[in-house]
Coordinates of C-alpha atoms and ligand atoms in Angstrom, one line a residue:
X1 CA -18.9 -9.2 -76.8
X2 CA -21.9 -10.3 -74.3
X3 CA -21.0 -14.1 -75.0
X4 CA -17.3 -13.2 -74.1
X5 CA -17.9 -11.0 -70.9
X6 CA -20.3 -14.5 -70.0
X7 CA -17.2 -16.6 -70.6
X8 CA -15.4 -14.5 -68.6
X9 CA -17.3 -14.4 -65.3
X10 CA -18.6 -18.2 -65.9
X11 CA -14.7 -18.7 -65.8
X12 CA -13.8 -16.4 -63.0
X13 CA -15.9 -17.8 -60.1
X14 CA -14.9 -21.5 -61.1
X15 CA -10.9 -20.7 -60.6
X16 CA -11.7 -18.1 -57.6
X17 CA -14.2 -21.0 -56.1
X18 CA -11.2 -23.2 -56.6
X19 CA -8.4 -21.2 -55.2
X20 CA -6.7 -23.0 -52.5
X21 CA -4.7 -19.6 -50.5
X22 CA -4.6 -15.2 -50.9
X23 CA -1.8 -15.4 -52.7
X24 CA -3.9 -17.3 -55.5
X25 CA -6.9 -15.0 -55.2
X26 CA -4.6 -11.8 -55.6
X27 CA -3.4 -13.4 -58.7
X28 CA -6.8 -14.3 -60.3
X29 CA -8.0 -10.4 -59.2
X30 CA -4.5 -9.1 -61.5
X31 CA -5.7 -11.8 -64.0
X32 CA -9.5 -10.6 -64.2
X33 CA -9.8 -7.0 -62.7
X34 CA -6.3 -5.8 -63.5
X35 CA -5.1 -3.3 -65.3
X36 CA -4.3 -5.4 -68.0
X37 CA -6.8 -7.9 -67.1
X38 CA -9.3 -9.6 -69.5
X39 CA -12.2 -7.7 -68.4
X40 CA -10.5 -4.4 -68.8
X41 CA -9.5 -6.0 -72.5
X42 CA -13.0 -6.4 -72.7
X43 CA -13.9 -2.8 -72.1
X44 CA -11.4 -1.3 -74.3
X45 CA -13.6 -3.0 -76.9
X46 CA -16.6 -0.8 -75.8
X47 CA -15.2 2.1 -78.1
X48 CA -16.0 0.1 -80.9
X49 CA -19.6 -0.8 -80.3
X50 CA -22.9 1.1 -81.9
X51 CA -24.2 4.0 -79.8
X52 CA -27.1 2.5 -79.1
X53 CA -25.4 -1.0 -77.8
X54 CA -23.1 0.5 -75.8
X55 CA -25.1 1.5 -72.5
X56 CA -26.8 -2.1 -72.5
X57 CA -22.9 -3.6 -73.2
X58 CA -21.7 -1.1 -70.4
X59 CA -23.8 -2.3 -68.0
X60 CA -23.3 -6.0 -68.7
X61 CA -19.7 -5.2 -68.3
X62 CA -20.5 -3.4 -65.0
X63 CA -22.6 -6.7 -63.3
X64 CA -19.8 -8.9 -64.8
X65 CA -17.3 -7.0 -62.8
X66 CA -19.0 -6.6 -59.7
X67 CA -19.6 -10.3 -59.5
X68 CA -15.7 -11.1 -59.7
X69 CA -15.1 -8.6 -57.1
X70 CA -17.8 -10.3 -54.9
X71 CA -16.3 -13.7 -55.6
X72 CA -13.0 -12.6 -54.3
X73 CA -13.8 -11.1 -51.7
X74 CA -15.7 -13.6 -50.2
X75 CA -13.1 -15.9 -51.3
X76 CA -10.6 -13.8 -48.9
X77 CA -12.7 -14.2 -46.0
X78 CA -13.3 -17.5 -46.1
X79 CA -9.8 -18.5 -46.8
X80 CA -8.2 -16.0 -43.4
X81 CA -10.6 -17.9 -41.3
X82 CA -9.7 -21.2 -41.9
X83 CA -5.9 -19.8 -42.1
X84 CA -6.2 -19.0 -38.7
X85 CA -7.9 -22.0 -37.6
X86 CA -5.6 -24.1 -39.0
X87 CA -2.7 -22.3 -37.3
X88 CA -4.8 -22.5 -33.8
X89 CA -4.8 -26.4 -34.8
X90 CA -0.6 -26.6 -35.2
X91 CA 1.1 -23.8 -33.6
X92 CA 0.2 -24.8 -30.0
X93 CA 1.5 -22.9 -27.2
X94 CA 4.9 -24.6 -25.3
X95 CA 3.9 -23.8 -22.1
X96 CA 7.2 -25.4 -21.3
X97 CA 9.6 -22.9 -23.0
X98 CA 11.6 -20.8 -20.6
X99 CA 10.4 -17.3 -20.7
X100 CA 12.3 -14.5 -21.7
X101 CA 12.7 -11.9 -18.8
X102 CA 12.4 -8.6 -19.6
X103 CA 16.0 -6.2 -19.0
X104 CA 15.1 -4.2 -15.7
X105 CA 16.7 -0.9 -15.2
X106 CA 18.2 0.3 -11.1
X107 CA 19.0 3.2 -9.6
X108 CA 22.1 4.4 -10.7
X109 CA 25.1 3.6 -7.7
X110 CA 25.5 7.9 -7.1
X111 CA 21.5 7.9 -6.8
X112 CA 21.8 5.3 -4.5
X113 CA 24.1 6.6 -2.0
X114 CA 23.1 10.0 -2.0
X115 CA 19.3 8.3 -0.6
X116 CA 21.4 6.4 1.9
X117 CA 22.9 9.8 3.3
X118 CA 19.9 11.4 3.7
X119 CA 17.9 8.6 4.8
X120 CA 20.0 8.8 7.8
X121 CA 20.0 12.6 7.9
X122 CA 15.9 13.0 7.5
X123 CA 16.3 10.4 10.2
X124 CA 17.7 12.7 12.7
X125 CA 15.3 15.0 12.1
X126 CA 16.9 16.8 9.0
X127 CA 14.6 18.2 6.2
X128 CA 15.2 18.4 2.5
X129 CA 16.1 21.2 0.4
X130 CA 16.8 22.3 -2.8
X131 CA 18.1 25.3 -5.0
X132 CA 18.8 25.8 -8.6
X133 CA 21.7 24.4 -10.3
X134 CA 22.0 28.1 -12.8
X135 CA 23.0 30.2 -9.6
X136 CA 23.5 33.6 -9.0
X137 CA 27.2 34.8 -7.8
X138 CA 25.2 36.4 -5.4
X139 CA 23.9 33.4 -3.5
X140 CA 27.2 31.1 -4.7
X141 CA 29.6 33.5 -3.7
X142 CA 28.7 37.1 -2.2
X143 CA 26.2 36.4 0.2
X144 CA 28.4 33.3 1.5
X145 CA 31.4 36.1 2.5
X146 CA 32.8 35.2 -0.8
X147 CA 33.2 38.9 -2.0
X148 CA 34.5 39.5 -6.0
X149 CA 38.1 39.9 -5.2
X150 CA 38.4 37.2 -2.5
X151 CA 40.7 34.7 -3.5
X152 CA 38.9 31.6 -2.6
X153 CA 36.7 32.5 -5.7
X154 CA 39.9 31.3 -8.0
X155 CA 39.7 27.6 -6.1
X156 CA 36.4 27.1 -7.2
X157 CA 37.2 27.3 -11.4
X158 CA 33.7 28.4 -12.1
X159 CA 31.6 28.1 -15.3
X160 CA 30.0 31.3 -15.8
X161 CA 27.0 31.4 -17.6
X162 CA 26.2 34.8 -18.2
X163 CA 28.3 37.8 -16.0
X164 CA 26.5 37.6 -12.5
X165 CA 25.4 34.0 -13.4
X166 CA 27.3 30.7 -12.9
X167 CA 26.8 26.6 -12.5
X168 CA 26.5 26.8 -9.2
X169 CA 30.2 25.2 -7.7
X170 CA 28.9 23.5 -4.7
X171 CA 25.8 23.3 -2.7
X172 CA 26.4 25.9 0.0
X173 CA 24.2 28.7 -1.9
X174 CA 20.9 26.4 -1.5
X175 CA 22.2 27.6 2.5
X176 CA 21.3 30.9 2.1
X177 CA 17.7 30.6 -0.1
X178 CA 16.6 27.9 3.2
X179 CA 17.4 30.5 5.4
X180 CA 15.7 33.2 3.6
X181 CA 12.7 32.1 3.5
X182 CA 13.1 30.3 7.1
X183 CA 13.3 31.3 10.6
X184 CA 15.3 29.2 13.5
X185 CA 15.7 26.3 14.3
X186 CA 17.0 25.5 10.6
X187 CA 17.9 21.3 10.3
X188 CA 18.2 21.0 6.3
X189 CA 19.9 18.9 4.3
X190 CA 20.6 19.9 0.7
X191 CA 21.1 17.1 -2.1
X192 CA 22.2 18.2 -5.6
X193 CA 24.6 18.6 -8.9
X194 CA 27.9 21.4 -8.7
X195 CA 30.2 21.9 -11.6
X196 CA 33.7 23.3 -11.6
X197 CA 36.2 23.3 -14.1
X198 CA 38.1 20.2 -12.8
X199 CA 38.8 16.8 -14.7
X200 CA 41.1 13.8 -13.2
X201 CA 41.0 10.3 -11.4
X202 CA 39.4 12.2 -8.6
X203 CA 37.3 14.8 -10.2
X204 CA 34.6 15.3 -12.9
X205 CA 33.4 18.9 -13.6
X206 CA 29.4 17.4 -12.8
X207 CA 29.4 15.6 -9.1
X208 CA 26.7 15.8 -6.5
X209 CA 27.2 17.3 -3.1
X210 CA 25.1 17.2 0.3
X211 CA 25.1 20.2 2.0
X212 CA 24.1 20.1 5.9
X213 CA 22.6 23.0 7.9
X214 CA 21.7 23.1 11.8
X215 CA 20.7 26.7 13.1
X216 CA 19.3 27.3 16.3
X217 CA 19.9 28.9 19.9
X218 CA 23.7 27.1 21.7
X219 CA 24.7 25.4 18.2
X220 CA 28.1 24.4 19.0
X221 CA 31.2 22.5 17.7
X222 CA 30.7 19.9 19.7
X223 CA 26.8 19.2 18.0
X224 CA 28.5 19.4 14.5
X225 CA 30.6 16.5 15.8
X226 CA 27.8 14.6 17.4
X227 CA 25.9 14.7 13.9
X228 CA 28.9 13.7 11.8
X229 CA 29.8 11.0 14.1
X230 CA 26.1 9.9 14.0
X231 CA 26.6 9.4 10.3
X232 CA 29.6 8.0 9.7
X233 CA 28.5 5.4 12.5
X234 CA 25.6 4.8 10.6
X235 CA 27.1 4.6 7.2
X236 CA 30.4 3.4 7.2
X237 CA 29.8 1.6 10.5
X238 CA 30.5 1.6 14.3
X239 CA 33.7 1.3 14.4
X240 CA 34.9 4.3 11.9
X241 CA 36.8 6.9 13.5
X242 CA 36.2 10.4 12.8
X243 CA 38.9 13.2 12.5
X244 CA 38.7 17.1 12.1
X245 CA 41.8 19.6 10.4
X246 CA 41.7 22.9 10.4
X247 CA 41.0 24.3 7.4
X248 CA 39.7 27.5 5.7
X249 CA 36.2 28.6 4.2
X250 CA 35.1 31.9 3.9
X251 CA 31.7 31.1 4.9
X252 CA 32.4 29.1 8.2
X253 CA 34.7 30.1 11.5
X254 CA 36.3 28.0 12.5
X255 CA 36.2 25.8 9.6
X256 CA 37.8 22.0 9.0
X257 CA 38.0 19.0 6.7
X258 CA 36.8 15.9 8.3
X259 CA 38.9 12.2 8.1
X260 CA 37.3 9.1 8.2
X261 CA 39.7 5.9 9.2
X262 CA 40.5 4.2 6.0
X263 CA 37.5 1.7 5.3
X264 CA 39.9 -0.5 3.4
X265 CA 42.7 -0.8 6.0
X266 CA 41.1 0.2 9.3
X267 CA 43.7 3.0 9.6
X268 CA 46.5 0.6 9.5
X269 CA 47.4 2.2 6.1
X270 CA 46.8 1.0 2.3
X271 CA 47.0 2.1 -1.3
X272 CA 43.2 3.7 -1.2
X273 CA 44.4 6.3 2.0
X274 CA 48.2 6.5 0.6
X275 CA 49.3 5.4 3.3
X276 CA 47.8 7.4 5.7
X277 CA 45.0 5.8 7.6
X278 CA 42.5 8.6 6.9
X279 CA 39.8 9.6 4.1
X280 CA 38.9 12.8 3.7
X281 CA 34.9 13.3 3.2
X282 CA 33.5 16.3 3.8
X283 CA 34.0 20.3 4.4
X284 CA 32.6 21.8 7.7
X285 CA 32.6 24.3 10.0
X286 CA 30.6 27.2 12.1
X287 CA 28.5 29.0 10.2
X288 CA 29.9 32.5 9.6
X289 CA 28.3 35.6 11.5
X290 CA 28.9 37.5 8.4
X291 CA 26.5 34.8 6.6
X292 CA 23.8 35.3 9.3
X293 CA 24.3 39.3 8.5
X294 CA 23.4 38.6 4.5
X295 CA 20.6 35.6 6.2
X296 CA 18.9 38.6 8.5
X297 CA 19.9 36.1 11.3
X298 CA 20.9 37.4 14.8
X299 CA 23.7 36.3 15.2
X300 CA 24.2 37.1 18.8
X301 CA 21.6 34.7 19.4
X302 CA 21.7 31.8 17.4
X303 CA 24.5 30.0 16.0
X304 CA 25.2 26.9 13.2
X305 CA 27.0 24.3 11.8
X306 CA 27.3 23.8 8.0
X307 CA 29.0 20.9 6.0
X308 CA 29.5 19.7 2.6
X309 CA 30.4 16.3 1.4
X310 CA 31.2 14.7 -1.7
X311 CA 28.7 11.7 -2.8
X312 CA 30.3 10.3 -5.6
X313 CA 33.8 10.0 -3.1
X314 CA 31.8 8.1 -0.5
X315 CA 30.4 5.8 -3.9
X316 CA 34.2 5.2 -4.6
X317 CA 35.5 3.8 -1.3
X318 CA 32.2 2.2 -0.6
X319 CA 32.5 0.1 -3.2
X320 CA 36.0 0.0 -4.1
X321 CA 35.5 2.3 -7.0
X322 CA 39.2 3.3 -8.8
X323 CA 38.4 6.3 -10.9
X324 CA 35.4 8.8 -10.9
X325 CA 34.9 8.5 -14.8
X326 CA 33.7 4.9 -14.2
X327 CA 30.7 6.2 -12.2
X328 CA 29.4 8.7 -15.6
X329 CA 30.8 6.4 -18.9
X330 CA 27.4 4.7 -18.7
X331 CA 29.0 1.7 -19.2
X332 CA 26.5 -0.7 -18.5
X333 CA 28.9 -3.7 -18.1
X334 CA 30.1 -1.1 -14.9
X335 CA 26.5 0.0 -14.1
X336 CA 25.6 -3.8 -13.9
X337 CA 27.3 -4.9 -11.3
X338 CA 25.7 -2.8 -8.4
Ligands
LIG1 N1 31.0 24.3 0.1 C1 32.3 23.7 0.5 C2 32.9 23.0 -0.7 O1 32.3 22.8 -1.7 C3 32.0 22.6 1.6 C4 31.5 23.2 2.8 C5 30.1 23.2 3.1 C6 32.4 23.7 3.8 C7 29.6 23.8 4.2 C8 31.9 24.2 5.0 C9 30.5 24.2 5.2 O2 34.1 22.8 -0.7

């Protein structure tokens, strides 16, 4: 058994010397040191030997073992080096090869129209706010003269939440938390989600509103006008023409919707304003005394203008944009292209 356990390791480290790659070694460490190797054959013939040969055979066995592994490793070493050195020697680097550019994201076109508007807003002086998109009905309808049985409640299709608690349906509530907490002059602007139970071309039941606020001593119509006609200038360009109707909210006397001339057609009439010349754009109006009441404002001495426009509608004729659904498929063959 000592003569064959010799045999065996004399063997071993002439074919392990001799082994040209690691796939080669890992068969010659199956072949010796496997579990149906020869050396464990070997072993199994330990059983067999005299009690008092067996520690001395045991042992032999042992050296004969650890001297394979040793080889092998060893072996594996040397062999990953010059592996690697080889492939340092051929696979050279193309320095010519176009590189591959990596995919970068952008803001999405909403995102980035929304900053436009208020750049030009925090530009005149406005500051931004912001209030919670899980609203009370307290601060999205009661405390903006929108009692429990007033019908403009039904316009708004709300999502309630819990009784008391809705998805805020528009921006105007982030109003009232500024001027709690606030004393006049008030110049916010108020960026943010509303959702209302509304799907079509024109509506989705998640769009983004800005919400204006200007408080102070004198506020009048006319400022409101100034400010929007500020904007528009700036946004839509110099020669836009602004328009107000009368209109109803509960939470501003008088109130009105605003008209832009038709950015398309220049008023002269197209399919985008149905013929009309005009683009609606925003809600507006004089603050309501009974606001300033729920605000603690005095409202014999200061008075306001609010309004409240529509971002994803300015996105759509800004660029042209058919269908509101287009601006939240996440289509990125859409998203691309802005
Ligand atoms: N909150 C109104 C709406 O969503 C818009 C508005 C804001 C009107 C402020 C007047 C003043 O329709």
């Amino acid at each position: 058994m000592k003569d064959r356990l010799e045999e065996i390791r004399v063997e071993a480290l002439k074919t392990i010397d001799a082994a040209q790659d690691l796939a080669e070694v890992e068969q010659l460490r199956v072949k010796y040191l496997g579990r149906k190797g020869l050396l464990t054959e070997v072993l199994r013939g330990l059983a067999q030997a005299s009690a008092e040969e067996r520690p001395a055979l045991g042992k032999a066995a042992n050296d004969v073992k650890l001297a394979i592994a040793e080889s092998l490793d060893n072996k594996k070493v040397q062999l990953s080096a010059s592996q690697e050195a080889s492939a340092a020697r051929t696979e050279r680097l193309d320095l010519s090869l176009p590189g591959r550019k990596p995919l970068r994201g952008h803001k999405h076109p909403v995102m980035r129209v929304a900053e436009e508007i208020i750049d030009i807003f925090t530009q005149l002086g406005f500051q931004v706010a912001t209030g919670p998109d899980v609203e009370t009905e307290y601060y999205n309808f009661d405390s903006l003269n929108t009692p429990e049985d007033h019908p403009a409640r039904d316009l708004h299709d709300t999502f309630f939440v819990k009784p008391g608690v809705v998805l805020r349906t528009h921006t105007s509530p982030v109003q009232m938390r500024v001027m709690e907490r606030t004393q006049p002059p008030v110049a916010v602007i108020a960026p943010g989600r509303v959702y209302r139970v509304d799907q079509d071309a024109s509506h989705s039941p998640m769009f983004y509103q800005i919400e204006g606020l200007l408080v102070d001593k004198g506020i009048t119509f006319a400022d409101l006008k100034g400010v929007l006609m500020l904007f528009i200038h700036r946004y839509f360009g110099p020669e836009t023409q602004l328009r107000f109707r009368p209109h109803y909210f509960p939470f501003t006397e008088p109130s009105a919707e605003a008209d832009i001339s038709c950015t398309v057609c220049a008023g002269k009439g197209c399919r985008v304003c149905k013929h009309s010349g005009w683009l609606e754009i925003l809600g507006c109006g004089m603050v309501h005394p009974e606001v300033f009441k729920y605000a603690n404002y005095d409202y014999e001495t200061y008075t306001g203008f609010a309004f409240g426009l529509g971002v994803e509608r300015i996105a759509m004729l800004t660029h042209a944009i058919s269908s509101i659904h287009y601006l939240y498929e996440n289509d990125l063959r859409f998203l691309e292209q802005f």
